[in-house]
PDB file of C-alpha atoms in Angstrom:
ATOM      1  CA  MET K  97      -0.107 -18.194  -4.898  1.00 66.00           C
ATOM      2  CA  VAL K  98      -0.045 -21.207  -3.096  1.00 67.00           C
ATOM      3  CA  GLN K  99      -2.847 -24.436  -2.838  1.00 70.00           C
ATOM      4  CA  SER K 100      -2.910 -25.545   0.287  1.00 66.00           C
ATOM      5  CA  CYS K 101      -1.315 -24.492   3.908  1.00 69.00           C
ATOM      6  CA  CYS K 102       1.820 -25.474   5.314  1.00 68.00           C
ATOM      7  CA  GLY K 103       1.430 -28.452   3.743  1.00 69.00           C
ATOM      8  CA  CYS K 104      -2.041 -30.219   5.288  1.00 71.00           C
ATOM      9  CA  TRP K 105      -5.004 -27.776   4.942  1.00 79.00           C
ATOM     10  CA  ASN K 106      -7.165 -26.100   2.301  1.00 87.00           C
ATOM     11  CA  LEU K 107      -6.498 -22.740   1.809  1.00 88.00           C
ATOM     12  CA  ARG K 108      -9.757 -22.509   3.794  1.00 90.00           C
ATOM     13  CA  GLN K 109      -8.947 -23.675   6.621  1.00 91.00           C
ATOM     14  CA  GLY K 110      -5.466 -21.778   6.231  1.00 90.00           C
ATOM     15  CA  THR K 111      -7.388 -18.443   6.598  1.00 93.00           C
ATOM     16  CA  ILE K 112      -9.089 -19.176   9.357  1.00 94.00           C
ATOM     17  CA  ALA K 113      -5.532 -20.449  11.305  1.00 93.00           C
ATOM     18  CA  SER K 114      -4.648 -17.332   9.884  1.00 94.00           C
ATOM     19  CA  GLY K 115      -7.802 -15.204  12.139  1.00 95.00           C
ATOM     20  CA  VAL K 116      -7.076 -17.490  14.902  1.00 95.00           C
ATOM     21  CA  TRP K 117      -3.350 -16.167  14.200  1.00 94.00           C
ATOM     22  CA  SER K 118      -4.021 -13.317  14.434  1.00 95.00           C
ATOM     23  CA  MET K 119      -6.619 -12.197  16.679  1.00 96.00           C
ATOM     24  CA  ILE K 120      -4.193 -14.230  19.054  1.00 96.00           C
ATOM     25  CA  LEU K 121      -1.195 -11.679  18.796  1.00 94.00           C
ATOM     26  CA  SER K 122      -4.340  -9.368  19.073  1.00 94.00           C
ATOM     27  CA  ALA K 123      -4.863 -10.487  22.308  1.00 94.00           C
ATOM     28  CA  ILE K 124      -1.139 -10.698  23.929  1.00 93.00           C
ATOM     29  CA  ASN K 125      -0.403  -6.878  21.952  1.00 91.00           C
ATOM     30  CA  LEU K 126      -3.897  -5.639  23.766  1.00 93.00           C
ATOM     31  CA  GLY K 127      -3.046  -7.359  27.204  1.00 93.00           C
ATOM     32  CA  LEU K 128       0.581  -5.920  27.040  1.00 89.00           C
ATOM     33  CA  SER K 129      -0.929  -2.462  26.336  1.00 88.00           C
ATOM     34  CA  GLY K 130      -3.495  -1.957  28.722  1.00 88.00           C
ATOM     35  CA  TRP K 131      -1.018  -3.305  31.057  1.00 88.00           C
ATOM     36  CA  GLY K 132       1.271  -1.002  30.347  1.00 83.00           C
ATOM     37  CA  LEU K 133      -0.782   2.136  30.743  1.00 85.00           C
ATOM     38  CA  SER K 134      -2.078   1.083  33.644  1.00 83.00           C
ATOM     39  CA  LEU K 135       0.967   1.007  34.922  1.00 81.00           C
ATOM     40  CA  ASN K 136       1.230   4.556  34.285  1.00 79.00           C
ATOM     41  CA  LEU K 137      -2.412   5.615  34.792  1.00 77.00           C
ATOM     42  CA  GLY K 138      -0.846   5.864  38.839  1.00 74.00           C
ATOM     43  CA  PRO K 139      -2.849   8.415  41.383  1.00 75.00           C
ATOM     44  CA  GLY K 140      -3.094  11.795  39.480  1.00 75.00           C
ATOM     45  CA  VAL K 141      -1.615  10.907  36.021  1.00 77.00           C
ATOM     46  CA  ASP K 142      -4.263  12.321  33.336  1.00 81.00           C
ATOM     47  CA  PRO K 143      -5.321  10.057  31.035  1.00 79.00           C
ATOM     48  CA  GLY K 144      -4.824  12.785  28.478  1.00 81.00           C
ATOM     49  CA  ASP K 145      -0.828  12.950  28.928  1.00 78.00           C
ATOM     50  CA  PRO K 146       0.558  12.912  25.418  1.00 81.00           C
ATOM     51  CA  ARG K 147       3.362  10.004  26.863  1.00 78.00           C
ATOM     52  CA  LEU K 148       0.251   7.672  26.812  1.00 82.00           C
ATOM     53  CA  ILE K 149      -0.217   8.327  23.121  1.00 86.00           C
ATOM     54  CA  PRO K 150       1.594   5.841  22.036  1.00 84.00           C
ATOM     55  CA  SER K 151      -0.204   3.166  25.158  1.00 85.00           C
ATOM     56  CA  TYR K 152      -3.647   4.627  22.787  1.00 90.00           C
ATOM     57  CA  ILE K 153      -2.481   4.708  19.266  1.00 90.00           C
ATOM     58  CA  THR K 154      -0.867   0.419  20.218  1.00 90.00           C
ATOM     59  CA  ILE K 155      -4.943  -0.194  22.096  1.00 92.00           C
ATOM     60  CA  GLY K 156      -6.297   1.114  18.643  1.00 94.00           C
ATOM     61  CA  ILE K 157      -4.109  -0.354  16.068  1.00 93.00           C
ATOM     62  CA  TYR K 158      -4.536  -3.919  17.403  1.00 94.00           C
ATOM     63  CA  ALA K 159      -8.181  -3.757  18.518  1.00 95.00           C
ATOM     64  CA  LEU K 160      -8.893  -2.477  14.315  1.00 96.00           C
ATOM     65  CA  TRP K 161      -7.086  -5.884  13.776  1.00 95.00           C
ATOM     66  CA  VAL K 162      -9.319  -7.508  16.040  1.00 96.00           C
ATOM     67  CA  ILE K 163     -12.949  -6.123  14.123  1.00 96.00           C
ATOM     68  CA  PHE K 164     -10.753  -6.865  10.700  1.00 97.00           C
ATOM     69  CA  THR K 165      -9.765 -10.774  11.652  1.00 96.00           C
ATOM     70  CA  VAL K 166     -14.035 -10.310  12.723  1.00 97.00           C
ATOM     71  CA  LEU K 167     -14.860  -9.297   9.085  1.00 96.00           C
ATOM     72  CA  LEU K 168     -12.103 -12.257   7.980  1.00 96.00           C
ATOM     73  CA  PHE K 169     -13.588 -15.257   9.822  1.00 96.00           C
ATOM     74  CA  ILE K 170     -17.144 -13.399   8.947  1.00 96.00           C
ATOM     75  CA  GLY K 171     -15.855 -13.465   5.621  1.00 94.00           C
ATOM     76  CA  VAL K 172     -14.552 -17.202   5.332  1.00 94.00           C
ATOM     77  CA  ALA K 173     -18.096 -18.704   6.828  1.00 93.00           C
ATOM     78  CA  GLN K 174     -19.933 -16.864   3.919  1.00 92.00           C
ATOM     79  CA  GLU K 175     -17.031 -17.006   0.738  1.00 91.00           C
ATOM     80  CA  MET K 176     -17.016 -13.014   0.426  1.00 91.00           C
ATOM     81  CA  THR K 177     -14.220 -11.579  -1.122  1.00 90.00           C
ATOM     82  CA  GLY K 178     -15.445  -8.359   0.296  1.00 92.00           C
ATOM     83  CA  LEU K 179     -14.844  -9.687   3.911  1.00 94.00           C
ATOM     84  CA  LEU K 180     -11.459 -10.534   3.798  1.00 95.00           C
ATOM     85  CA  TRP K 181     -10.100  -7.479   1.625  1.00 95.00           C
ATOM     86  CA  PRO K 182     -10.201  -4.990   4.877  1.00 95.00           C
ATOM     87  CA  TRP K 183      -7.948  -8.100   6.793  1.00 94.00           C
ATOM     88  CA  TRP K 184      -5.462  -8.452   4.057  1.00 95.00           C
ATOM     89  CA  VAL K 185      -4.994  -4.949   3.587  1.00 95.00           C
ATOM     90  CA  TYR K 186      -4.553  -3.610   7.381  1.00 95.00           C
ATOM     91  CA  THR K 187      -2.653  -6.692   8.216  1.00 95.00           C
ATOM     92  CA  ILE K 188      -0.170  -5.700   5.519  1.00 96.00           C
ATOM     93  CA  ILE K 189       0.389  -2.016   7.228  1.00 95.00           C
ATOM     94  CA  LEU K 190       1.264  -3.765  10.111  1.00 93.00           C
ATOM     95  CA  GLU K 191       3.726  -5.925   8.155  1.00 94.00           C
ATOM     96  CA  ILE K 192       4.990  -2.454   6.630  1.00 95.00           C
ATOM     97  CA  LEU K 193       5.411  -1.227  10.344  1.00 91.00           C
ATOM     98  CA  GLN K 194       6.809  -3.944  12.136  1.00 90.00           C
ATOM     99  CA  ALA K 195       9.434  -3.395   8.875  1.00 91.00           C
ATOM    100  CA  VAL K 196      10.155  -0.974  10.196  1.00 90.00           C
ATOM    101  CA  ALA K 197      10.639  -1.424  14.228  1.00 85.00           C
ATOM    102  CA  ILE K 198      12.755  -4.167  12.894  1.00 83.00           C
ATOM    103  CA  VAL K 199      14.727  -1.857  11.077  1.00 84.00           C
ATOM    104  CA  TRP K 200      15.328   0.961  13.651  1.00 81.00           C
ATOM    105  CA  GLN K 201      15.766  -2.040  16.959  1.00 75.00           C
ATOM    106  CA  PHE K 202      18.544  -3.567  13.994  1.00 74.00           C
ATOM    107  CA  THR K 203      20.342  -0.027  13.861  1.00 73.00           C
ATOM    108  CA  PHE K 204      21.023  -1.436  17.997  1.00 70.00           C
ATOM    109  CA  VAL K 205      21.818  -4.725  17.327  1.00 64.00           C
ATOM    110  CA  VAL K 206      24.905  -4.030  19.849  1.00 60.00           C
ATOM    111  CA  TYR K 207      23.033  -2.565  22.067  1.00 65.00           C
ATOM    112  CA  ILE K 208      20.197  -5.449  22.087  1.00 60.00           C
ATOM    113  CA  PHE K 209      22.357  -7.992  22.427  1.00 63.00           C
ATOM    114  CA  LEU K 210      23.661  -6.951  25.379  1.00 68.00           C
ATOM    115  CA  VAL K 211      20.580  -8.137  27.693  1.00 73.00           C
ATOM    116  CA  TRP K 212      18.957 -11.658  26.104  1.00 72.00           C
ATOM    117  CA  LEU K 213      15.899 -10.688  27.161  1.00 73.00           C
ATOM    118  CA  SER K 214      15.965  -7.913  24.102  1.00 74.00           C
ATOM    119  CA  ALA K 215      17.549 -10.572  21.680  1.00 76.00           C
ATOM    120  CA  LEU K 216      14.815 -12.734  22.144  1.00 82.00           C
ATOM    121  CA  LEU K 217      12.240 -10.271  21.541  1.00 80.00           C
ATOM    122  CA  PHE K 218      13.661  -9.431  18.363  1.00 82.00           C
ATOM    123  CA  ILE K 219      14.420 -12.200  17.399  1.00 86.00           C
ATOM    124  CA  LEU K 220      10.631 -12.998  18.400  1.00 89.00           C
ATOM    125  CA  GLY K 221      10.085  -9.885  16.241  1.00 88.00           C
ATOM    126  CA  ILE K 222      11.520 -11.266  13.278  1.00 91.00           C
ATOM    127  CA  VAL K 223       9.614 -15.169  13.027  1.00 94.00           C
ATOM    128  CA  ILE K 224       6.294 -13.254  13.780  1.00 93.00           C
ATOM    129  CA  PHE K 225       6.452 -10.666  11.324  1.00 93.00           C
ATOM    130  CA  PHE K 226       7.782 -13.836   8.518  1.00 94.00           C
ATOM    131  CA  VAL K 227       4.930 -15.719   9.867  1.00 93.00           C
ATOM    132  CA  ASN K 228       2.900 -13.248   9.207  1.00 93.00           C
ATOM    133  CA  ILE K 229       4.290 -13.541   6.250  1.00 94.00           C
ATOM    134  CA  TYR K 230       3.053 -16.783   4.992  1.00 93.00           C
ATOM    135  CA  ALA K 231      -0.546 -15.460   6.532  1.00 93.00           C
ATOM    136  CA  LEU K 232      -0.345 -13.241   3.970  1.00 93.00           C
ATOM    137  CA  ILE K 233       0.092 -14.794   0.611  1.00 93.00           C
ATOM    138  CA  GLY K 234      -2.487 -17.833   2.121  1.00 91.00           C
ATOM    139  CA  VAL K 235      -4.824 -15.403   2.909  1.00 94.00           C
ATOM    140  CA  PHE K 236      -4.175 -13.467  -0.225  1.00 94.00           C
ATOM    141  CA  SER K 237      -4.732 -17.380  -2.205  1.00 91.00           C
ATOM    142  CA  TYR K 238      -7.325 -18.196  -1.242  1.00 93.00           C
ATOM    143  CA  ILE K 239      -9.654 -14.901  -2.290  1.00 92.00           C
ATOM    144  CA  MET K 240      -7.985 -15.260  -5.612  1.00 92.00           C
ATOM    145  CA  GLU K 241      -9.352 -18.915  -5.084  1.00 91.00           C
ATOM    146  CA  LEU K 242     -12.493 -17.633  -5.098  1.00 91.00           C
ATOM    147  CA  ARG K 243     -12.243 -15.067  -7.765  1.00 90.00           C
ATOM    148  CA  ARG K 244     -11.478 -17.898  -9.735  1.00 87.00           C
ATOM    149  CA  GLY K 245     -15.159 -19.304  -9.093  1.00 79.00           C
ATOM    150  CA  GLY K 246     -15.809 -20.472  -5.765  1.00 66.00           C
ATOM    151  CA  ASN K 247     -14.242 -22.312  -2.949  1.00 60.00           C
ATOM    152  CA  GLN K 248     -11.693 -24.869  -4.082  1.00 55.00           C
ATOM    153  CA  SER K 249     -11.829 -26.478  -0.576  1.00 54.00           C
ATOM    154  CA  VAL K 250     -13.121 -29.069   1.004  1.00 50.00           C
ATOM    155  CA  PRO K 251     -16.529 -27.056   2.420  1.00 50.00           C
ATOM    156  CA  MET K 252     -16.314 -28.121   6.483  1.00 48.00           C
ATOM    157  CA  HIS K 253     -19.664 -29.682   6.716  1.00 47.00           C
ATOM    158  CA  ASN K 254     -18.380 -32.286   4.227  1.00 47.00           C
ATOM    159  CA  VAL K 255     -15.284 -33.146   5.925  1.00 45.00           C
ATOM    160  CA  ALA K 256     -17.071 -33.912   8.983  1.00 47.00           C
ATOM    161  CA  GLU K 257     -19.852 -35.731   6.787  1.00 49.00           C
ATOM    162  CA  LYS K 258     -17.081 -37.809   4.768  1.00 47.00           C
ATOM    163  CA  GLY K 259     -15.411 -39.118   8.689  1.00 48.00           C
ATOM    164  CA  GLY K 260     -12.476 -36.684   9.036  1.00 46.00           C
ATOM    165  CA  TYR K 261      -9.042 -35.337   7.193  1.00 44.00           C
ATOM    166  CA  TYR K 262      -8.784 -35.106   4.176  1.00 36.00           C
TER     167      TYR K 262
END
């Protein structure tokens, strides 16, 4: 378990940052999936076409992550670990799926690196994977901190009252 996030934030702030990170990733993925779906839904295309199922699934996956991230924010505000766990478990599931995707992409590494954009996206996927792992560790540490006896982090309203960050 970690005691701080990035060496400068307490676990509460790190958990909030993890939620913001999740929202950004969800927004990007929802936008790309919606855009891809709109490209495939041209005139005369049946919305029930089985080829569109992957887009529907992706939209559903990231819409759920948005919901669990909102629960994470509420859980941080209320200091309720029960609202933090859904985000944590769901993010683990997403990380397993991302690990499978990275391994699958790695099997085609020779072809991937022939196109610079594919190589860049592959490396970006690995970076995002490890940032998400760090976020999972931070949120888990915050959950354990709350379970040990409450928030040991400085409450946000006290930071403003004392005149800044520490």
